[in-house]
Coordinates of C-alpha atoms and ligand atoms in Angstrom, one line a residue:
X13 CA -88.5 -269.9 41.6
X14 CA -85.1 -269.3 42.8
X15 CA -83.3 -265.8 42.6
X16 CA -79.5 -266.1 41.2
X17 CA -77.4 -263.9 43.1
X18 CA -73.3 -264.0 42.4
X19 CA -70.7 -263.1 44.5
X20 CA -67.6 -263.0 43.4
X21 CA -64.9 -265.6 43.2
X22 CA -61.5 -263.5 42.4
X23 CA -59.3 -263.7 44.5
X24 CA -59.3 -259.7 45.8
X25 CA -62.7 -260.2 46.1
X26 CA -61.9 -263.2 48.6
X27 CA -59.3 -261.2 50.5
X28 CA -62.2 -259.0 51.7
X29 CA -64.6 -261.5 52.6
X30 CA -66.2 -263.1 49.4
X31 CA -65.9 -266.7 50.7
X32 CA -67.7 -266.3 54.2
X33 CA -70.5 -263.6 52.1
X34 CA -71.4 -266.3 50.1
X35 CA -72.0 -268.4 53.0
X36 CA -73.9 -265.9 55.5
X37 CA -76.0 -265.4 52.3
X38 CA -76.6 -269.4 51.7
X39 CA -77.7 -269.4 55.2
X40 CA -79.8 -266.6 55.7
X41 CA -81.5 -267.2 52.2
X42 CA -82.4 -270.8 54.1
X43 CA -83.1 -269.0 57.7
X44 CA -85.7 -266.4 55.7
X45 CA -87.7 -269.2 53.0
X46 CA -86.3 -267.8 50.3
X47 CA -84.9 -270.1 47.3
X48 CA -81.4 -268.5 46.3
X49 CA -78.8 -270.1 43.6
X50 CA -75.4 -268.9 44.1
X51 CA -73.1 -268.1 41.0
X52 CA -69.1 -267.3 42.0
X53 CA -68.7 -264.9 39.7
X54 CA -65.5 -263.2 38.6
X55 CA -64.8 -259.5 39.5
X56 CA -65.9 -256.8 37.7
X57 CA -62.9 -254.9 38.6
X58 CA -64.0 -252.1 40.4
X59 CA -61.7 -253.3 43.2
X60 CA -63.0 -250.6 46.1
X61 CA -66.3 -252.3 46.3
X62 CA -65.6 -255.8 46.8
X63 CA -67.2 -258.0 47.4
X64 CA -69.5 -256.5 45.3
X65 CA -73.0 -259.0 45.4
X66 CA -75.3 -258.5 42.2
X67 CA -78.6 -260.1 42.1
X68 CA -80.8 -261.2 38.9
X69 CA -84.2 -259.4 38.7
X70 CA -86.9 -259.1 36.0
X71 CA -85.2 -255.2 35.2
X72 CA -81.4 -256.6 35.1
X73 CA -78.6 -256.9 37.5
X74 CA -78.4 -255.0 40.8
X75 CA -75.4 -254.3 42.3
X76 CA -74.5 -254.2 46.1
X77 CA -71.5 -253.4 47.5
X78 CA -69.2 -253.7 49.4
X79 CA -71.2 -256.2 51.6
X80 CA -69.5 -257.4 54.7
X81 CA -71.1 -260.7 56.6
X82 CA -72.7 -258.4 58.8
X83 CA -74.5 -256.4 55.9
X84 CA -76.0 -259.6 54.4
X85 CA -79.3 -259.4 57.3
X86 CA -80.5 -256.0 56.7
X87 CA -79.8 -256.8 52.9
X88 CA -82.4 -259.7 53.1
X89 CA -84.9 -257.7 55.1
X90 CA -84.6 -254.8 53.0
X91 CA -85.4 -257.3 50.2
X92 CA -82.8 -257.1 47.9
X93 CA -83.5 -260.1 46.7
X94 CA -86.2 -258.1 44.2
X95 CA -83.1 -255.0 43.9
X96 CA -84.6 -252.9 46.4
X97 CA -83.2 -249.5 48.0
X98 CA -80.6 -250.4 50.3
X99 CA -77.6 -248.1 51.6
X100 CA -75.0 -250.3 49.8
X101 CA -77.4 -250.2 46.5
X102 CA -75.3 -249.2 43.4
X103 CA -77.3 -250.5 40.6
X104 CA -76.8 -251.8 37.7
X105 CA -73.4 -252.4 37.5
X106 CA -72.9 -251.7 33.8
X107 CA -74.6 -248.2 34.5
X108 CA -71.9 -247.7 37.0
X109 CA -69.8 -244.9 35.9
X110 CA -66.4 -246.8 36.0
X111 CA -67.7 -249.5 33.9
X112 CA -70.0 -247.3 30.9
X113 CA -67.3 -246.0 29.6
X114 CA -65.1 -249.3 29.4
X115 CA -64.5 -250.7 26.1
X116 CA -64.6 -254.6 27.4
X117 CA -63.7 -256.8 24.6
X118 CA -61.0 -259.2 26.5
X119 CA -62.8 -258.4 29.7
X120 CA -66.4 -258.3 28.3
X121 CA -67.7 -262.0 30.0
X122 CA -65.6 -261.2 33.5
X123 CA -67.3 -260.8 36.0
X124 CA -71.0 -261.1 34.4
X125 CA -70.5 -265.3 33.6
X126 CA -69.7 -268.3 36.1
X127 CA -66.6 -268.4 35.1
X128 CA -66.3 -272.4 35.3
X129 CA -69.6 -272.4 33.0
X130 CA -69.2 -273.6 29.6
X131 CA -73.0 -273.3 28.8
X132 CA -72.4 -269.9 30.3
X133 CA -69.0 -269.0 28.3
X134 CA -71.2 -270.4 24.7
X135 CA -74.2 -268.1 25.4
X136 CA -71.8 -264.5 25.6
X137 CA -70.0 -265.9 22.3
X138 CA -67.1 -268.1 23.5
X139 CA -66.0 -270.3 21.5
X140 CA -67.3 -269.0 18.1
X141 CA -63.6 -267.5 17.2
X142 CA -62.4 -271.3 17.9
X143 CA -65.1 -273.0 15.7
X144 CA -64.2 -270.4 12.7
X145 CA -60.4 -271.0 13.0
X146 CA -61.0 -274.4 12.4
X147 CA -62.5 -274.1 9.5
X148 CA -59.3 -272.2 8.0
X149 CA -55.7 -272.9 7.2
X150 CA -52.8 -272.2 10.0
X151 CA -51.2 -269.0 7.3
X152 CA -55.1 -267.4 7.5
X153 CA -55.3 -267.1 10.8
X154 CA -52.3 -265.8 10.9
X155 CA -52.8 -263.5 8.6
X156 CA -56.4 -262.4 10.7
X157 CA -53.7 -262.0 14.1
X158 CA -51.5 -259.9 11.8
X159 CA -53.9 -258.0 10.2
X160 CA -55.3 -257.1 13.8
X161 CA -52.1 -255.1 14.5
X162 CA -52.1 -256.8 18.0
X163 CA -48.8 -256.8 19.4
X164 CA -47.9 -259.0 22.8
X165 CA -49.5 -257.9 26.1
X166 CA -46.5 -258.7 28.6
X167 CA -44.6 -255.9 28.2
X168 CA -41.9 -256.0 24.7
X169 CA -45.4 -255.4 22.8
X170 CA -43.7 -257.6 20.1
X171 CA -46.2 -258.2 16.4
X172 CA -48.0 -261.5 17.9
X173 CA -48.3 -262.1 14.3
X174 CA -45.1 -262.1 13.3
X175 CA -44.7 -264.3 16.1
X176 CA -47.0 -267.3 15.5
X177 CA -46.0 -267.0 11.6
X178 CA -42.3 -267.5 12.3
X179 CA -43.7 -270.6 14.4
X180 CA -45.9 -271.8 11.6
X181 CA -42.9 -271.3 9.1
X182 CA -40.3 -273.6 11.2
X183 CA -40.6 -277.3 10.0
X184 CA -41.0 -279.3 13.5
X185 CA -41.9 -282.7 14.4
X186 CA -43.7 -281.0 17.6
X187 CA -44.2 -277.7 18.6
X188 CA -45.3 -275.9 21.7
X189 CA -48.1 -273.2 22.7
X190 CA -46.7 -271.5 25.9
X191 CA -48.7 -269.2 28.3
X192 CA -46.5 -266.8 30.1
X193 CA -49.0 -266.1 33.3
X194 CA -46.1 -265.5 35.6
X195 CA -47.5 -261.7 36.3
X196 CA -45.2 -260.0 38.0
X197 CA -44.7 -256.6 37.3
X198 CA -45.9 -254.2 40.6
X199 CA -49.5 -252.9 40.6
X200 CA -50.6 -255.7 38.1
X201 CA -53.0 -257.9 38.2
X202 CA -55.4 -258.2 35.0
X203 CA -53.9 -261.8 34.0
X204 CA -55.5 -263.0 37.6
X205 CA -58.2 -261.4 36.9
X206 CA -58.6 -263.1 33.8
X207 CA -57.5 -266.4 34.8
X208 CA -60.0 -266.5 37.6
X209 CA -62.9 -264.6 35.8
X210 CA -62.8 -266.2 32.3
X211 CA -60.7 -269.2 31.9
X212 CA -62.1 -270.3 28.7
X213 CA -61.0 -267.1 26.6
X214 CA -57.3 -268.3 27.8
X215 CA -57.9 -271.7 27.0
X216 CA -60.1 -270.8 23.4
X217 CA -56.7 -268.4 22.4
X218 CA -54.0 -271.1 22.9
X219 CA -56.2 -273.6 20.9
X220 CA -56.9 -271.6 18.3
X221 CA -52.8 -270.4 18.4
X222 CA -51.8 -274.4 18.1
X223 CA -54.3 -274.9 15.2
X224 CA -52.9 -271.9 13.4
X225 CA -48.7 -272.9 13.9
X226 CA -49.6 -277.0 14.2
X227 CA -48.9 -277.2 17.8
X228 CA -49.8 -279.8 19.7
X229 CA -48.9 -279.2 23.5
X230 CA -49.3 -276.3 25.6
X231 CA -48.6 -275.2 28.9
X232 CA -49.8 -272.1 31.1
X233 CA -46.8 -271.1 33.6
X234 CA -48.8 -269.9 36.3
X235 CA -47.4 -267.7 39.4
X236 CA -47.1 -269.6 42.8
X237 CA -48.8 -266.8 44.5
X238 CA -51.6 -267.3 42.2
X239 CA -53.5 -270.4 43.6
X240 CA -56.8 -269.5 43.1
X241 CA -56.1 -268.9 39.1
X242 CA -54.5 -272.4 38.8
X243 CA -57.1 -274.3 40.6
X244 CA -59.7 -272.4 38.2
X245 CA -57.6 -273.3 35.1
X246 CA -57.2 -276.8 35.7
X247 CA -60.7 -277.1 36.3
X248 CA -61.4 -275.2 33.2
X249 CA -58.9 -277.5 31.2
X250 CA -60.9 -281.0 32.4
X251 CA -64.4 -279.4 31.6
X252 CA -62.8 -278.0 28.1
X253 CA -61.2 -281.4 27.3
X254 CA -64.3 -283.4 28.3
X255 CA -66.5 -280.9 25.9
X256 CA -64.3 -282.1 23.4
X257 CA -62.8 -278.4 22.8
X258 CA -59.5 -279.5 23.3
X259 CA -59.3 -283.5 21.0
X260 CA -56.1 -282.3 19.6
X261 CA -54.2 -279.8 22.0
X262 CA -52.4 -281.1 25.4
X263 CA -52.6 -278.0 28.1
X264 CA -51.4 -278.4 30.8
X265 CA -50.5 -275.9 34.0
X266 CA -47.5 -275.6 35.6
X267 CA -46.4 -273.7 39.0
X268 CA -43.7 -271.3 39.2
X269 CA -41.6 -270.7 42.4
X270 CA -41.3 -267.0 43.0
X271 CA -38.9 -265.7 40.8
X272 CA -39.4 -262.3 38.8
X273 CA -36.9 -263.3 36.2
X274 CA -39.0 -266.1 35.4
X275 CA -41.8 -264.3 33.8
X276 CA -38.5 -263.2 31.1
X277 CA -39.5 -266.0 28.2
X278 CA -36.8 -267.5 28.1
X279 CA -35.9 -267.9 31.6
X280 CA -39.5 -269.0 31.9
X281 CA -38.8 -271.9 29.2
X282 CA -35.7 -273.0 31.0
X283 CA -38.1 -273.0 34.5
X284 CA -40.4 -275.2 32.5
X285 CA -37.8 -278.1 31.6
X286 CA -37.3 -277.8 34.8
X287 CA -33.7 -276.1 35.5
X288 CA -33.3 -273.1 36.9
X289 CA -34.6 -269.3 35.7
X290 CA -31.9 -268.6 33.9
X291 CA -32.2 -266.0 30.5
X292 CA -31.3 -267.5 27.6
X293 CA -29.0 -265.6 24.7
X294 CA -31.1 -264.4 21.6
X295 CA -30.9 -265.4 18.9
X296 CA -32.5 -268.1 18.2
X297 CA -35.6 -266.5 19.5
X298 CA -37.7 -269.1 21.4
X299 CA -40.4 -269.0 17.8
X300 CA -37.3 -271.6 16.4
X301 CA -35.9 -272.9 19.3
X302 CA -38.2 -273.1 22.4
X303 CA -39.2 -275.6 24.8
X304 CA -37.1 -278.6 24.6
X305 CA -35.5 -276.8 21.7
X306 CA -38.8 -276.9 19.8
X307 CA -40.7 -274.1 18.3
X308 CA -42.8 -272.5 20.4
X309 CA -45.5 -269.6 20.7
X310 CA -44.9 -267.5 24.3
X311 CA -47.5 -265.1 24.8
X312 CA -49.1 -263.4 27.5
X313 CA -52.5 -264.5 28.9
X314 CA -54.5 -261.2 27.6
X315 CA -52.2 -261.6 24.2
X316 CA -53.8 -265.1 24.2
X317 CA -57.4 -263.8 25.6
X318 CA -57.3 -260.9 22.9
X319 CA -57.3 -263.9 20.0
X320 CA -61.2 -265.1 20.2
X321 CA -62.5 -261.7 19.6
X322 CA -60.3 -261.4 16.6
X323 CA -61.3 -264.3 15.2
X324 CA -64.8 -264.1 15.9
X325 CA -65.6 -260.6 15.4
X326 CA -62.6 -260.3 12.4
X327 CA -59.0 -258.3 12.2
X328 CA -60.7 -254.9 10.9
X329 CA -62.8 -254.5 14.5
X330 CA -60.4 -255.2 16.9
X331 CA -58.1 -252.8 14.6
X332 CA -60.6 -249.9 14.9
X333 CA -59.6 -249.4 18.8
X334 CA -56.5 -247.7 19.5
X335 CA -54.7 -245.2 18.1
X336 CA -51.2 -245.1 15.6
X337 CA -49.6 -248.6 15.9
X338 CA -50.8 -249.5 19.2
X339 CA -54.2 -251.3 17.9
X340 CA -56.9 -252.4 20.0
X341 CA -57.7 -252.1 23.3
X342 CA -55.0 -253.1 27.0
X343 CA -57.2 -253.5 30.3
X344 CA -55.4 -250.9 32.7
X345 CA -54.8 -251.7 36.0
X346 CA -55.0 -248.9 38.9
X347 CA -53.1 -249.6 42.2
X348 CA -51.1 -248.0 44.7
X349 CA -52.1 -244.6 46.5
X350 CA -55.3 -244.7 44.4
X351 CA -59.0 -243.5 45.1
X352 CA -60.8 -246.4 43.2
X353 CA -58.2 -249.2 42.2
X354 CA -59.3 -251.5 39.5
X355 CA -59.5 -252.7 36.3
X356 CA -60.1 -250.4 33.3
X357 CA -59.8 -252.0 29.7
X358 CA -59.8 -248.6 27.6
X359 CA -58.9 -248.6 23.5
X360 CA -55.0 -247.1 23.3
X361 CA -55.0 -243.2 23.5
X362 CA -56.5 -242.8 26.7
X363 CA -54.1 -240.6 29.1
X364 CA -53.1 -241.1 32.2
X365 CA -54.7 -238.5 33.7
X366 CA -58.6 -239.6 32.6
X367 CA -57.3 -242.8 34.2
X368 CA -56.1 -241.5 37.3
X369 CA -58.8 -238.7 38.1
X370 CA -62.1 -240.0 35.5
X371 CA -61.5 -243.4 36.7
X372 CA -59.5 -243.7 39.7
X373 CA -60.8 -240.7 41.5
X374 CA -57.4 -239.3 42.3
X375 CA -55.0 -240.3 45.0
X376 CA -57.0 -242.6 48.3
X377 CA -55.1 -240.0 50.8
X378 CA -56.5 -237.0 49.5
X379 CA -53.3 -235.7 48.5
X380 CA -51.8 -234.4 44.9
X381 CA -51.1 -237.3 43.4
X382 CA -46.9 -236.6 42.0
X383 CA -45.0 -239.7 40.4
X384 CA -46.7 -242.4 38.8
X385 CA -45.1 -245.9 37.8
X386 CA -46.1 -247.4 34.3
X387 CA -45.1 -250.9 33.6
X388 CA -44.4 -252.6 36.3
X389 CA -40.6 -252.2 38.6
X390 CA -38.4 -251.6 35.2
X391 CA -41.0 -248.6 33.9
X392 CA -39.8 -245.4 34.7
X393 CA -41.3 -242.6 37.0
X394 CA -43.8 -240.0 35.5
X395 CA -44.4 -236.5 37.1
X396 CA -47.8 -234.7 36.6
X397 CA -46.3 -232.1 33.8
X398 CA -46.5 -236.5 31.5
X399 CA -50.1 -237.0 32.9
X400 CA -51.2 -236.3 29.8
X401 CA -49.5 -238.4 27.4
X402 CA -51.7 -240.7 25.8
X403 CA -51.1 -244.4 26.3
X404 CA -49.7 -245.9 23.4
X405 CA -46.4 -248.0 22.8
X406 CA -44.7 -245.2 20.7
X407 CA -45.9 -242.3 22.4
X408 CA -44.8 -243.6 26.1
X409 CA -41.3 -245.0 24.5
X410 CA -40.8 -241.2 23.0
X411 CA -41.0 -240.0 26.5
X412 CA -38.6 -242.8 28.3
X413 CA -41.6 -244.4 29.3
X414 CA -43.3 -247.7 28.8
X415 CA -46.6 -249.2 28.7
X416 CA -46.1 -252.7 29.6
X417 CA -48.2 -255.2 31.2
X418 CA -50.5 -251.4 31.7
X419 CA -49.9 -251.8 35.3
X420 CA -50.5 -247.9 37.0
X421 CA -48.8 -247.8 40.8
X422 CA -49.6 -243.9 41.6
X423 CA -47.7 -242.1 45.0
X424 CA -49.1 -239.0 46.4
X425 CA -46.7 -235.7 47.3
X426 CA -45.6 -238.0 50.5
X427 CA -43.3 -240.3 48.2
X428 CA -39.5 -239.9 48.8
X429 CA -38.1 -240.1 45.2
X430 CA -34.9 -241.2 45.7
X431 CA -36.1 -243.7 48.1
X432 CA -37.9 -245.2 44.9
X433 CA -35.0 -244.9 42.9
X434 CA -33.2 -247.2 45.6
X435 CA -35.6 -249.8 45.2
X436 CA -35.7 -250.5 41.9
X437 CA -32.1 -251.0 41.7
X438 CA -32.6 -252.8 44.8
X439 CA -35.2 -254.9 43.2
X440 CA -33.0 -255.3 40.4
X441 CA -30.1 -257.3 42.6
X442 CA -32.5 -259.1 44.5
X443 CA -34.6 -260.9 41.1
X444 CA -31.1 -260.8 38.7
X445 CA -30.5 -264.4 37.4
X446 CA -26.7 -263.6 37.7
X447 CA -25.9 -264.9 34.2
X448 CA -24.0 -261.0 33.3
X449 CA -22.0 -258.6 35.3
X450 CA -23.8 -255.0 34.2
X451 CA -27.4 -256.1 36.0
X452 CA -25.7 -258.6 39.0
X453 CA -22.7 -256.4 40.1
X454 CA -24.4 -253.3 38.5
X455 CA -27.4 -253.0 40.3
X456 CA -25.4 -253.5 44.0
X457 CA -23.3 -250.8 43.2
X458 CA -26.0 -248.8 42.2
X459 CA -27.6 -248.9 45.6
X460 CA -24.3 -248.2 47.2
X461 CA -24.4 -245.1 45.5
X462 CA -28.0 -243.9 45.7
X463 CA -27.2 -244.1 49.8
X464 CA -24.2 -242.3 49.1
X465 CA -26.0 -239.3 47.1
X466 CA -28.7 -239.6 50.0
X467 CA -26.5 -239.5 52.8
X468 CA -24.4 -236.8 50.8
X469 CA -21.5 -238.8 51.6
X470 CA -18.2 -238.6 49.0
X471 CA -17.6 -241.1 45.9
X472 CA -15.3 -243.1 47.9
X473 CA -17.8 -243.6 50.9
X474 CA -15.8 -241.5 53.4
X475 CA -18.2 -239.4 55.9
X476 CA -19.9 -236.3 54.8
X477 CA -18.2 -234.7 52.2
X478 CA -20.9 -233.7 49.8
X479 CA -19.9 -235.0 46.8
X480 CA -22.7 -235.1 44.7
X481 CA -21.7 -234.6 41.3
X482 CA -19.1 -236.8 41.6
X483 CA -21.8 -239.2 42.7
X484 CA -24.4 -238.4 40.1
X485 CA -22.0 -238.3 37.2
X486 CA -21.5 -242.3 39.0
X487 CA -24.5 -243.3 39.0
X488 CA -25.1 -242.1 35.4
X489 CA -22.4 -243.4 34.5
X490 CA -23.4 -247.0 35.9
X491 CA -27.2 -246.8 34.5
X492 CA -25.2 -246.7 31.4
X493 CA -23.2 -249.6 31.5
X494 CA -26.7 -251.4 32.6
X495 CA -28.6 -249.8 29.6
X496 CA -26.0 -250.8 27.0
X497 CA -24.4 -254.1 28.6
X498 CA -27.3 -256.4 29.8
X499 CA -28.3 -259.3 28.3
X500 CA -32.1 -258.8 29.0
X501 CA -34.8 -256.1 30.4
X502 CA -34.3 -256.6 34.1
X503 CA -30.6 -254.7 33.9
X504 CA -31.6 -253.7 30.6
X505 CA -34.3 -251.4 32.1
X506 CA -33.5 -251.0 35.9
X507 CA -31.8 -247.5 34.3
X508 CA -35.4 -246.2 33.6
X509 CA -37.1 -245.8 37.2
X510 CA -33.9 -244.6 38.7
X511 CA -33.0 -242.1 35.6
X512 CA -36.9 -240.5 35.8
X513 CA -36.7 -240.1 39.4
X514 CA -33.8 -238.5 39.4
X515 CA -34.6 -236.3 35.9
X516 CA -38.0 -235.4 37.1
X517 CA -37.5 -235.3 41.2
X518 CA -33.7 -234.4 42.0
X519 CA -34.5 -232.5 45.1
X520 CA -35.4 -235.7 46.7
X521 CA -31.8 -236.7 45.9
X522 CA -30.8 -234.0 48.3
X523 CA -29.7 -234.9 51.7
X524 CA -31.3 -232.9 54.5
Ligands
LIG11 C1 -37.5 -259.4 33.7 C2 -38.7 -259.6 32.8 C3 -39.8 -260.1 33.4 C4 -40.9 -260.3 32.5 N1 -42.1 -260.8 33.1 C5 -43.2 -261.0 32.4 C6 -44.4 -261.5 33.0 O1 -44.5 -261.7 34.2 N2 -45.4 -261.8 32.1 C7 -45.3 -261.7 30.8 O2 -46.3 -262.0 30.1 N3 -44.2 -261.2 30.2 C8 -43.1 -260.9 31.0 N4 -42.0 -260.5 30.4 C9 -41.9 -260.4 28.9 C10 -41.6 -261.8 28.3 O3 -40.2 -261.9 28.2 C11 -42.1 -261.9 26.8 O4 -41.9 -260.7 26.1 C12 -43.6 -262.2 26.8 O5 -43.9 -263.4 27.5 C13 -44.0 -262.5 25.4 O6 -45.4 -262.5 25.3 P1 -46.2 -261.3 24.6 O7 -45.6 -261.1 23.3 O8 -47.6 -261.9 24.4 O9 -46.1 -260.2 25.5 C14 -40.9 -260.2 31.1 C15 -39.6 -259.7 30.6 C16 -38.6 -259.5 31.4 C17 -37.3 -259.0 30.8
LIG12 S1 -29.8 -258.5 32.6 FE1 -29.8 -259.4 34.7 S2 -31.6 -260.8 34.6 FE2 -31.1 -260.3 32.5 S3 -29.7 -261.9 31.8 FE3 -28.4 -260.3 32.6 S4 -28.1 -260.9 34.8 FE4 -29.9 -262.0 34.1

């Protein structure tokens, strides 16, 4: 009898030698008589120990990791085919302490099913939210997402409810499901993760979305850097289809090219007809007049992958996570100068600081970890007196702060502050779409003067005359303009990073 060992297929998981652990395992399971069947898994998200190879015995799962090509001999003669002691032994993985205390309902199938397995996908519950929805009327289901309190996953944390029933109520001869999988806010990465480790929870949340409005096309806008998670998708889509889980939706995926702005809805829906990334003016909101000037649902791939639990499992239990009006649970992702990066899907309330120190372990280079990004490039900056905020929308917004796509970038005491401040107004002119003057001419000014205050030059630019005030009171002035006069988040926002660093670390604003 064969012994099922997965490795994973996620693309981090890959970076570090996934692809070529799977193979020194084919071959030395051949080389040593013993019968091994190979599942590419997705990752479990414990980032710091991939590739992470788990292997099915009689007692459960074992866990190894991280295995490098060289480790895989002396794994075979210490037998871990049967889950015996080994230095890299970590047991089971869902005893690990980083995944115990997990609440995993988007994430609950990543990582433990092949994630291009539809028997696989049926026997952990996929598809049962689908096969109830069906048997209701589109304002029911609705009335189940609304009921949830689940509000959008990309970052404006918009009712998803209010959403698809706006959709529902707009008389169309077609309308359009829309996946926004652009993912590209810094330090984020749990849509990938998704993508590659569970496709058919994307795919079962936009079917169930078209039933529910009466849509009857979809596409997912996938990232170009992505390619792993579109291969995965499209595969998914042709084994869905064939199954006959998708008879009367149309998905289809389509590439982006690289731009930030893109991942902005409306930008994205102009990218999809095929023009350029530019942000559209509001209103009409995209729910009237969408793709091709149709209605049409854009959400966020874990908005989507949050829809067969509620269906399945009902509005009240996904409700009973979180805390205030931020209901259910948003898989964190830990990244920058972090201990033990990875994915940690937590109910709302958590604080930052069980994340960074109960999950992440504090900072990788030992040091104090002091400013910590939320939200991707347009969240603002948090010092350690903020670590213990808890992570919901209202109580990060009361603070200056946002949740977002939950993307956590931490810095240790090294980080220059004002250097940060620079690049996210830096960022800010490289991804504007140009279409008004606060974000496009803004946002180069803005750098002009953040060198100026650096440099401790004067307002006008002319050689060391510390003019600082003058140059703060500028810069203020300009993050004002940004705040008030932009069209969308990118200028919109750009203000927040650059505000908090300077609020909560001025000294680094000081030239030497
Ligand atoms: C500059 C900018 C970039 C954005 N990038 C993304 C992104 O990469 N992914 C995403 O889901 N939403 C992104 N958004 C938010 C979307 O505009 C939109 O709110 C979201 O797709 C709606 O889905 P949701 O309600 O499920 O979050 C971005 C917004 C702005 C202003
Ligand atoms: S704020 Fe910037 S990105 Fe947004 S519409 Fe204006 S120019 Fe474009």
């Amino acid at each position: 009898m064969s012994v099922t060992v997965f490795v994973p297929r996620d693309s981090s998981a890959i970076s570090l030698g996934a692809d070529t652990v799977a193979r020194e395992i084919a071959s030395q399971a051949i080389r040593n008589g013993c019968a091994v069947r190979l599942v590419r898994n997705g990752s479990r998200g414990l980032a710091w120990l991939e590739p992470m190879v788990e292997v099915q015995t009689p007692e459960g799962r074992i866990a190894y990791g991280p295995v490098t090509p060289a480790d895989v001999a002396s794994l075979f003669d210490a037998e871990f085919l049967h889950g015996a002691p080994h230095r890299l032994r970590l047991g089971k993985p869902e005893d690990h302490p980083y995944l115990a205390k997990q609440e995993r309902l988007t994430f609950a199938r990543v990582g433990v099913i092949d994630p291009l397995s539809i028997d696989d996908y049926r026997a952990y519950g996929g598809f049962v939210g689908l096969e109830k929805a069906i048997h209701r009327g589109g304002a029911e289901i609705v009335k189940a997402v609304t009921d949830s309190g689940l509000r959008g996953r990309g970052g404006a944390a918009f009712p998803a409810g209010i959403k698809w029933n706006t959709v529902l109520n707009t008389p169309a001869d077609l309308k359009y499901i829309v996946c926004n999988a652009d993912e590209g806010d810094s330090g984020t990465f749990s849509d990938r993760m998704l993508m590659e480790g569970d496709p058919f929870m994307l795919i079962e949340g936009m079917a169930i979305a078209a039933h529910a409005v009466g849509a009857r096309k979809g596409y997912i806008y996938v990232r170009s850097e992505y390619p792993y998670a579109e291969a995965t998708l499209r595969e998914a889509i042709r084994i869905a289809t064939a199954a006959g889980f998708l008879d009367h939706f149309e998905l289809g995926v389509r590439r982006g090219a690289g731009a930030y702005i893109c991942g902005e809805e409306t930008a994205l829906l102009e990218s999809l007809e095929g023009k350029r990334g530019i942000v559209r003016f509001k209103p009409p909101v995209p729910a009237i007049v969408g793709l091709f000037g149709k209605p049409t649902v854009v959400n966020n791939v874990i908005t989507f992958a949050a829809i067969p639990t509620i269906l399945a499992e009902g509005a009240e239990y996904y409700k009973n996570y979180g805390m205030g009006r931020s209901r259910g649970t948003l898989p964190f992702q830990l990244a920058g100068n972090i201990k033990h990066g990875g994915l940690v899907e937590k109910a709302f309330g958590v604080t930052l600081r069980e994340l960074l120190y109960d999950y992440g372990g504090g900072s990788r280079s030992g040091r104090p970890i002091r400013a910590v990004q939320v939200g991707g490039p347009l969240g603002a900056y948090l010092p350690e007196s903020q670590f213990d905020t808890p992570l919901d929308y209202e109580s990060f917004a009361a603070i200056g702060a946002m949740v977002g796509h939950g993307g956590i970038v931490a810095f240790d005491d090294t980080v220059d502050m004002a250097k940060m401040a620079r690049y996210a107004m830096e960022f800010c002119a490289i991804e504007s779409c140009g279409k008004c003057t606060p974000c496009r001419i803004g946002s180069t000014r803005g750098v002009e003067v953040i060198d100026k205050i650096i440099a401790g030059r004067d307002a006008e630019g002319g050689p060391q005359v510390n003019d600082r005030e003058k140059n703060l009171a500028l810069l203020r002035d300009l993050n004002e303009t940004m705040l008030a006069g932009s069209l969308c988040a990118m200028g919109g926002m750009t203000p927040f990073p650059v505000m908090s660093a300077l609020k909560h670390f001025e000294k680094d604003f000081t030239h030497a």
